[in-house]
Amino acid sequence: MVAETIVKRLFDVVTASLALLVALPFFVVLVIGIVLESPGNPFFVQTRLGLHGKRFPMLKLRTMVPDAERRRAEVEHLNEALPPLFKCRHDPRVTRIGRMLRATSLDELPQLINVVLGDMSIVGPRPRLPYELSLDDPAVIRRLSVKPGLAGLWQVSGRATLDYDEALALDLQYIDNWTFWLDLKLIARTFWVVVTMRGAY
């Protein structure tokens, strides 16, 4: 297990570094597109829970208008998920380019930097917002026993269509059955799901 963990970290650093290098020109184009449609910081930084509940700043390309966080109360009634999750298929705060970025998961590209820094892994449970998880729940403690990831079992099993309990169950299933080869299979399956834009909004 120790050897596989080391291999996983090496794989994360090498893969994320190469992906950042290859995606850099495309990344610049996306940043320009975001700013042209909606002037402001093209990046969105949000506090998420990492390994053992440690908080870290997760990076994303901005998909909403700059004052989206302040306008959260305006769209609470549009929530399509059960608490503590918030999901809105037709959120009016999302920009046109933002809808494309979300559908293709390209808004997640900056998280490759989080992977290189060690906050995240290529594969693992998606990092959650602090208010979404109860640190008193033994199941949540187990979920936080591994680094969060860019890709995960829930992404190939429904993505945004899953509720909290379904996503948590899949995260625990991943942790209980983890191997490096499982990671490779999930990367391949996630690529297909992203290309076909299944379950994203």
mmCIF file of C-alpha atoms in Angstrom:
data_model
loop_
_atom_site.group_PDB
_atom_site.id
_atom_site.type_symbol
_atom_site.label_atom_id
_atom_site.label_comp_id
_atom_site.label_asym_id
_atom_site.label_seq_id
_atom_site.Cartn_x
_atom_site.Cartn_y
_atom_site.Cartn_z
ATOM 1 C CA MET A 1 0.000 0.000 0.000
ATOM 2 C CA VAL A 2 2.847 2.405 0.833
ATOM 3 C CA ALA A 3 4.464 1.738 -2.539
ATOM 4 C CA GLU A 4 1.185 2.335 -4.365
ATOM 5 C CA THR A 5 0.663 5.570 -2.436
ATOM 6 C CA ILE A 6 4.097 6.789 -3.540
ATOM 7 C CA VAL A 7 3.342 5.794 -7.119
ATOM 8 C CA LYS A 8 0.024 7.652 -6.902
ATOM 9 C CA ARG A 9 1.748 10.870 -5.778
ATOM 10 C CA LEU A 10 4.424 10.622 -8.467
ATOM 11 C CA PHE A 11 1.739 9.986 -11.056
ATOM 12 C CA ASP A 12 -0.200 13.024 -9.805
ATOM 13 C CA VAL A 13 2.773 15.392 -10.042
ATOM 14 C CA VAL A 14 3.995 14.207 -13.438
ATOM 15 C CA THR A 15 0.535 13.997 -15.021
ATOM 16 C CA ALA A 16 -0.665 17.344 -13.675
ATOM 17 C CA SER A 17 2.563 19.116 -14.671
ATOM 18 C CA LEU A 18 2.453 17.754 -18.220
ATOM 19 C CA ALA A 19 -1.253 18.523 -18.543
ATOM 20 C CA LEU A 20 -0.684 22.128 -17.439
ATOM 21 C CA LEU A 21 2.100 22.533 -19.981
ATOM 22 C CA VAL A 22 0.059 21.080 -22.847
ATOM 23 C CA ALA A 23 -3.118 22.972 -21.919
ATOM 24 C CA LEU A 24 -1.433 26.363 -21.403
ATOM 25 C CA PRO A 25 -2.286 27.902 -24.822
ATOM 26 C CA PHE A 26 -5.905 26.711 -24.590
ATOM 27 C CA PHE A 27 -6.016 27.890 -20.994
ATOM 28 C CA VAL A 28 -5.038 31.418 -22.061
ATOM 29 C CA VAL A 29 -7.816 31.450 -24.672
ATOM 30 C CA LEU A 30 -10.395 30.451 -22.054
ATOM 31 C CA VAL A 31 -9.220 33.160 -19.656
ATOM 32 C CA ILE A 32 -9.531 35.795 -22.392
ATOM 33 C CA GLY A 33 -13.028 34.543 -23.272
ATOM 34 C CA ILE A 34 -14.167 34.759 -19.647
ATOM 35 C CA VAL A 35 -12.915 38.326 -19.222
ATOM 36 C CA LEU A 36 -14.365 39.498 -22.549
ATOM 37 C CA GLU A 37 -17.856 38.296 -21.637
ATOM 38 C CA SER A 38 -17.740 39.217 -17.954
ATOM 39 C CA PRO A 39 -14.937 41.622 -16.904
ATOM 40 C CA GLY A 40 -13.241 40.728 -13.643
ATOM 41 C CA ASN A 41 -10.968 38.068 -12.177
ATOM 42 C CA PRO A 42 -11.152 35.040 -14.517
ATOM 43 C CA PHE A 43 -10.390 32.740 -11.593
ATOM 44 C CA PHE A 44 -12.623 31.660 -8.736
ATOM 45 C CA VAL A 45 -11.050 30.599 -5.450
ATOM 46 C CA GLN A 46 -13.167 28.737 -2.931
ATOM 47 C CA THR A 47 -12.327 27.119 0.409
ATOM 48 C CA ARG A 48 -12.790 23.340 0.334
ATOM 49 C CA LEU A 49 -12.069 20.452 2.700
ATOM 50 C CA GLY A 50 -8.996 18.390 1.934
ATOM 51 C CA LEU A 51 -7.154 15.492 3.565
ATOM 52 C CA HIS A 52 -8.295 14.977 7.198
ATOM 53 C CA GLY A 53 -10.573 18.013 6.918
ATOM 54 C CA LYS A 54 -7.770 20.520 6.310
ATOM 55 C CA ARG A 55 -9.088 23.549 4.433
ATOM 56 C CA PHE A 56 -7.406 24.673 1.230
ATOM 57 C CA PRO A 57 -8.117 27.220 -1.545
ATOM 58 C CA MET A 58 -9.472 25.317 -4.553
ATOM 59 C CA LEU A 59 -8.963 26.976 -7.936
ATOM 60 C CA LYS A 60 -11.465 27.122 -10.785
ATOM 61 C CA LEU A 61 -12.102 29.168 -13.891
ATOM 62 C CA ARG A 62 -14.919 31.577 -13.114
ATOM 63 C CA THR A 63 -18.225 30.426 -14.639
ATOM 64 C CA MET A 64 -20.500 32.994 -12.993
ATOM 65 C CA VAL A 65 -20.829 36.753 -12.837
ATOM 66 C CA PRO A 66 -18.254 38.368 -10.485
ATOM 67 C CA ASP A 67 -20.780 39.060 -7.692
ATOM 68 C CA ALA A 68 -22.333 35.575 -7.760
ATOM 69 C CA GLU A 69 -21.552 34.779 -4.116
ATOM 70 C CA ARG A 70 -23.319 37.924 -2.910
ATOM 71 C CA ARG A 71 -26.354 37.000 -5.032
ATOM 72 C CA ARG A 72 -26.684 33.477 -3.590
ATOM 73 C CA ALA A 73 -29.847 34.397 -1.640
ATOM 74 C CA GLU A 74 -31.563 35.382 -4.902
ATOM 75 C CA VAL A 75 -31.379 31.835 -6.248
ATOM 76 C CA GLU A 76 -31.845 29.713 -3.118
ATOM 77 C CA HIS A 77 -35.430 28.966 -4.184
ATOM 78 C CA LEU A 78 -34.090 27.392 -7.402
ATOM 79 C CA ASN A 79 -32.149 24.682 -5.553
ATOM 80 C CA GLU A 80 -32.856 21.262 -7.089
ATOM 81 C CA ALA A 81 -30.920 19.231 -4.513
ATOM 82 C CA LEU A 82 -31.606 18.205 -0.948
ATOM 83 C CA PRO A 83 -29.667 20.096 1.760
ATOM 84 C CA PRO A 84 -26.787 20.469 2.383
ATOM 85 C CA LEU A 85 -26.111 20.489 -1.383
ATOM 86 C CA PHE A 86 -27.022 23.321 -3.743
ATOM 87 C CA LYS A 87 -27.584 22.489 -7.406
ATOM 88 C CA CYS A 88 -29.359 24.643 -9.944
ATOM 89 C CA ARG A 89 -29.646 23.511 -13.557
ATOM 90 C CA HIS A 90 -30.604 26.984 -14.825
ATOM 91 C CA ASP A 91 -28.713 29.276 -12.462
ATOM 92 C CA PRO A 92 -29.076 32.831 -13.877
ATOM 93 C CA ARG A 93 -25.691 33.786 -12.437
ATOM 94 C CA VAL A 94 -23.851 31.462 -14.847
ATOM 95 C CA THR A 95 -22.404 33.157 -17.931
ATOM 96 C CA ARG A 96 -22.662 31.776 -21.471
ATOM 97 C CA ILE A 97 -19.034 30.688 -21.567
ATOM 98 C CA GLY A 98 -19.499 29.436 -18.025
ATOM 99 C CA ARG A 99 -22.179 26.972 -19.149
ATOM 100 C CA MET A 100 -19.780 25.567 -21.735
ATOM 101 C CA LEU A 101 -16.982 25.334 -19.184
ATOM 102 C CA ARG A 102 -19.209 23.486 -16.720
ATOM 103 C CA ALA A 103 -20.625 21.091 -19.311
ATOM 104 C CA THR A 104 -17.109 20.109 -20.410
ATOM 105 C CA SER A 105 -15.547 20.406 -16.911
ATOM 106 C CA LEU A 106 -12.935 22.780 -18.346
ATOM 107 C CA ASP A 107 -13.589 25.103 -15.391
ATOM 108 C CA GLU A 108 -11.711 22.509 -13.311
ATOM 109 C CA LEU A 109 -8.426 22.930 -15.243
ATOM 110 C CA PRO A 110 -6.774 25.188 -12.612
ATOM 111 C CA GLN A 111 -7.155 22.384 -10.082
ATOM 112 C CA LEU A 112 -4.165 20.773 -11.771
ATOM 113 C CA ILE A 113 -2.229 23.406 -9.821
ATOM 114 C CA ASN A 114 -3.873 22.135 -6.612
ATOM 115 C CA VAL A 115 -2.691 18.640 -7.568
ATOM 116 C CA VAL A 116 0.913 19.778 -8.062
ATOM 117 C CA LEU A 117 0.805 21.634 -4.729
ATOM 118 C CA GLY A 118 -0.400 18.467 -2.985
ATOM 119 C CA ASP A 119 -3.847 19.679 -1.940
ATOM 120 C CA MET A 120 -5.561 17.300 -4.359
ATOM 121 C CA SER A 121 -4.982 14.136 -6.358
ATOM 122 C CA ILE A 122 -5.891 13.344 -9.955
ATOM 123 C CA VAL A 123 -8.420 10.782 -8.679
ATOM 124 C CA GLY A 124 -10.324 10.903 -5.395
ATOM 125 C CA PRO A 125 -13.569 12.100 -3.823
ATOM 126 C CA ARG A 126 -14.511 15.579 -5.022
ATOM 127 C CA PRO A 127 -13.546 18.300 -2.501
ATOM 128 C CA ARG A 128 -16.614 19.532 -0.648
ATOM 129 C CA LEU A 129 -17.488 22.877 0.871
ATOM 130 C CA PRO A 130 -17.068 23.020 4.679
ATOM 131 C CA TYR A 131 -20.805 23.443 5.327
ATOM 132 C CA GLU A 132 -21.638 20.356 3.239
ATOM 133 C CA LEU A 133 -19.918 17.862 5.543
ATOM 134 C CA SER A 134 -20.364 17.138 9.234
ATOM 135 C CA LEU A 135 -17.011 16.348 10.845
ATOM 136 C CA ASP A 136 -18.890 14.488 13.598
ATOM 137 C CA ASP A 137 -20.039 11.829 11.117
ATOM 138 C CA PRO A 138 -17.780 8.709 11.085
ATOM 139 C CA ALA A 139 -18.571 8.203 7.379
ATOM 140 C CA VAL A 140 -17.359 11.725 6.626
ATOM 141 C CA ILE A 141 -14.167 11.128 8.626
ATOM 142 C CA ARG A 142 -13.511 8.074 6.440
ATOM 143 C CA ARG A 143 -14.233 10.106 3.322
ATOM 144 C CA LEU A 144 -11.651 12.682 4.386
ATOM 145 C CA SER A 145 -8.994 10.038 4.985
ATOM 146 C CA VAL A 146 -7.773 10.449 1.385
ATOM 147 C CA LYS A 147 -6.980 13.498 -0.716
ATOM 148 C CA PRO A 148 -9.843 14.896 -2.776
ATOM 149 C CA GLY A 149 -9.499 14.511 -6.527
ATOM 150 C CA LEU A 150 -10.226 15.973 -9.934
ATOM 151 C CA ALA A 151 -11.886 12.765 -11.067
ATOM 152 C CA GLY A 152 -13.791 10.242 -8.987
ATOM 153 C CA LEU A 153 -16.226 7.354 -8.911
ATOM 154 C CA TRP A 154 -19.229 9.680 -8.576
ATOM 155 C CA GLN A 155 -18.284 11.477 -11.802
ATOM 156 C CA VAL A 156 -18.730 8.314 -13.822
ATOM 157 C CA SER A 157 -21.916 7.418 -11.937
ATOM 158 C CA GLY A 158 -24.152 10.433 -12.381
ATOM 159 C CA ARG A 159 -22.137 13.601 -11.593
ATOM 160 C CA ALA A 160 -24.564 16.444 -10.739
ATOM 161 C CA THR A 161 -27.595 14.128 -10.741
ATOM 162 C CA LEU A 162 -26.512 12.356 -7.537
ATOM 163 C CA ASP A 163 -27.784 13.377 -4.120
ATOM 164 C CA TYR A 164 -25.581 13.686 -1.009
ATOM 165 C CA ASP A 165 -26.054 10.130 0.288
ATOM 166 C CA GLU A 166 -25.454 8.561 -3.141
ATOM 167 C CA ALA A 167 -22.257 10.568 -3.663
ATOM 168 C CA LEU A 168 -20.995 9.749 -0.154
ATOM 169 C CA ALA A 169 -21.628 6.029 -0.669
ATOM 170 C CA LEU A 170 -19.631 6.079 -3.918
ATOM 171 C CA ASP A 171 -16.782 7.971 -2.250
ATOM 172 C CA LEU A 172 -16.569 5.348 0.509
ATOM 173 C CA GLN A 173 -16.738 2.566 -2.079
ATOM 174 C CA TYR A 174 -13.752 4.132 -3.850
ATOM 175 C CA ILE A 175 -11.765 4.407 -0.612
ATOM 176 C CA ASP A 176 -12.503 0.818 0.437
ATOM 177 C CA ASN A 177 -11.495 -0.600 -2.954
ATOM 178 C CA TRP A 178 -8.686 1.762 -3.957
ATOM 179 C CA THR A 179 -5.773 0.598 -6.065
ATOM 180 C CA PHE A 180 -3.616 2.495 -8.535
ATOM 181 C CA TRP A 181 -5.186 0.453 -11.348
ATOM 182 C CA LEU A 182 -8.643 1.560 -10.223
ATOM 183 C CA ASP A 183 -7.438 5.151 -10.589
ATOM 184 C CA LEU A 184 -6.334 4.496 -14.167
ATOM 185 C CA LYS A 185 -9.702 2.946 -15.038
ATOM 186 C CA LEU A 186 -11.583 5.865 -13.486
ATOM 187 C CA ILE A 187 -9.471 8.368 -15.448
ATOM 188 C CA ALA A 188 -10.410 6.596 -18.687
ATOM 189 C CA ARG A 189 -14.103 6.459 -17.745
ATOM 190 C CA THR A 190 -14.114 10.087 -16.588
ATOM 191 C CA PHE A 191 -12.643 11.201 -19.916
ATOM 192 C CA TRP A 192 -15.556 9.545 -21.720
ATOM 193 C CA VAL A 193 -18.165 11.052 -19.385
ATOM 194 C CA VAL A 194 -16.687 14.542 -19.820
ATOM 195 C CA VAL A 195 -16.540 14.211 -23.612
ATOM 196 C CA THR A 196 -20.189 13.143 -23.749
ATOM 197 C CA MET A 197 -21.128 15.807 -21.110
ATOM 198 C CA ARG A 198 -23.307 13.325 -19.192
ATOM 199 C CA GLY A 199 -24.811 14.562 -15.915
ATOM 200 C CA ALA A 200 -23.157 18.005 -15.959
ATOM 201 C CA TYR A 201 -24.714 21.435 -15.405
#
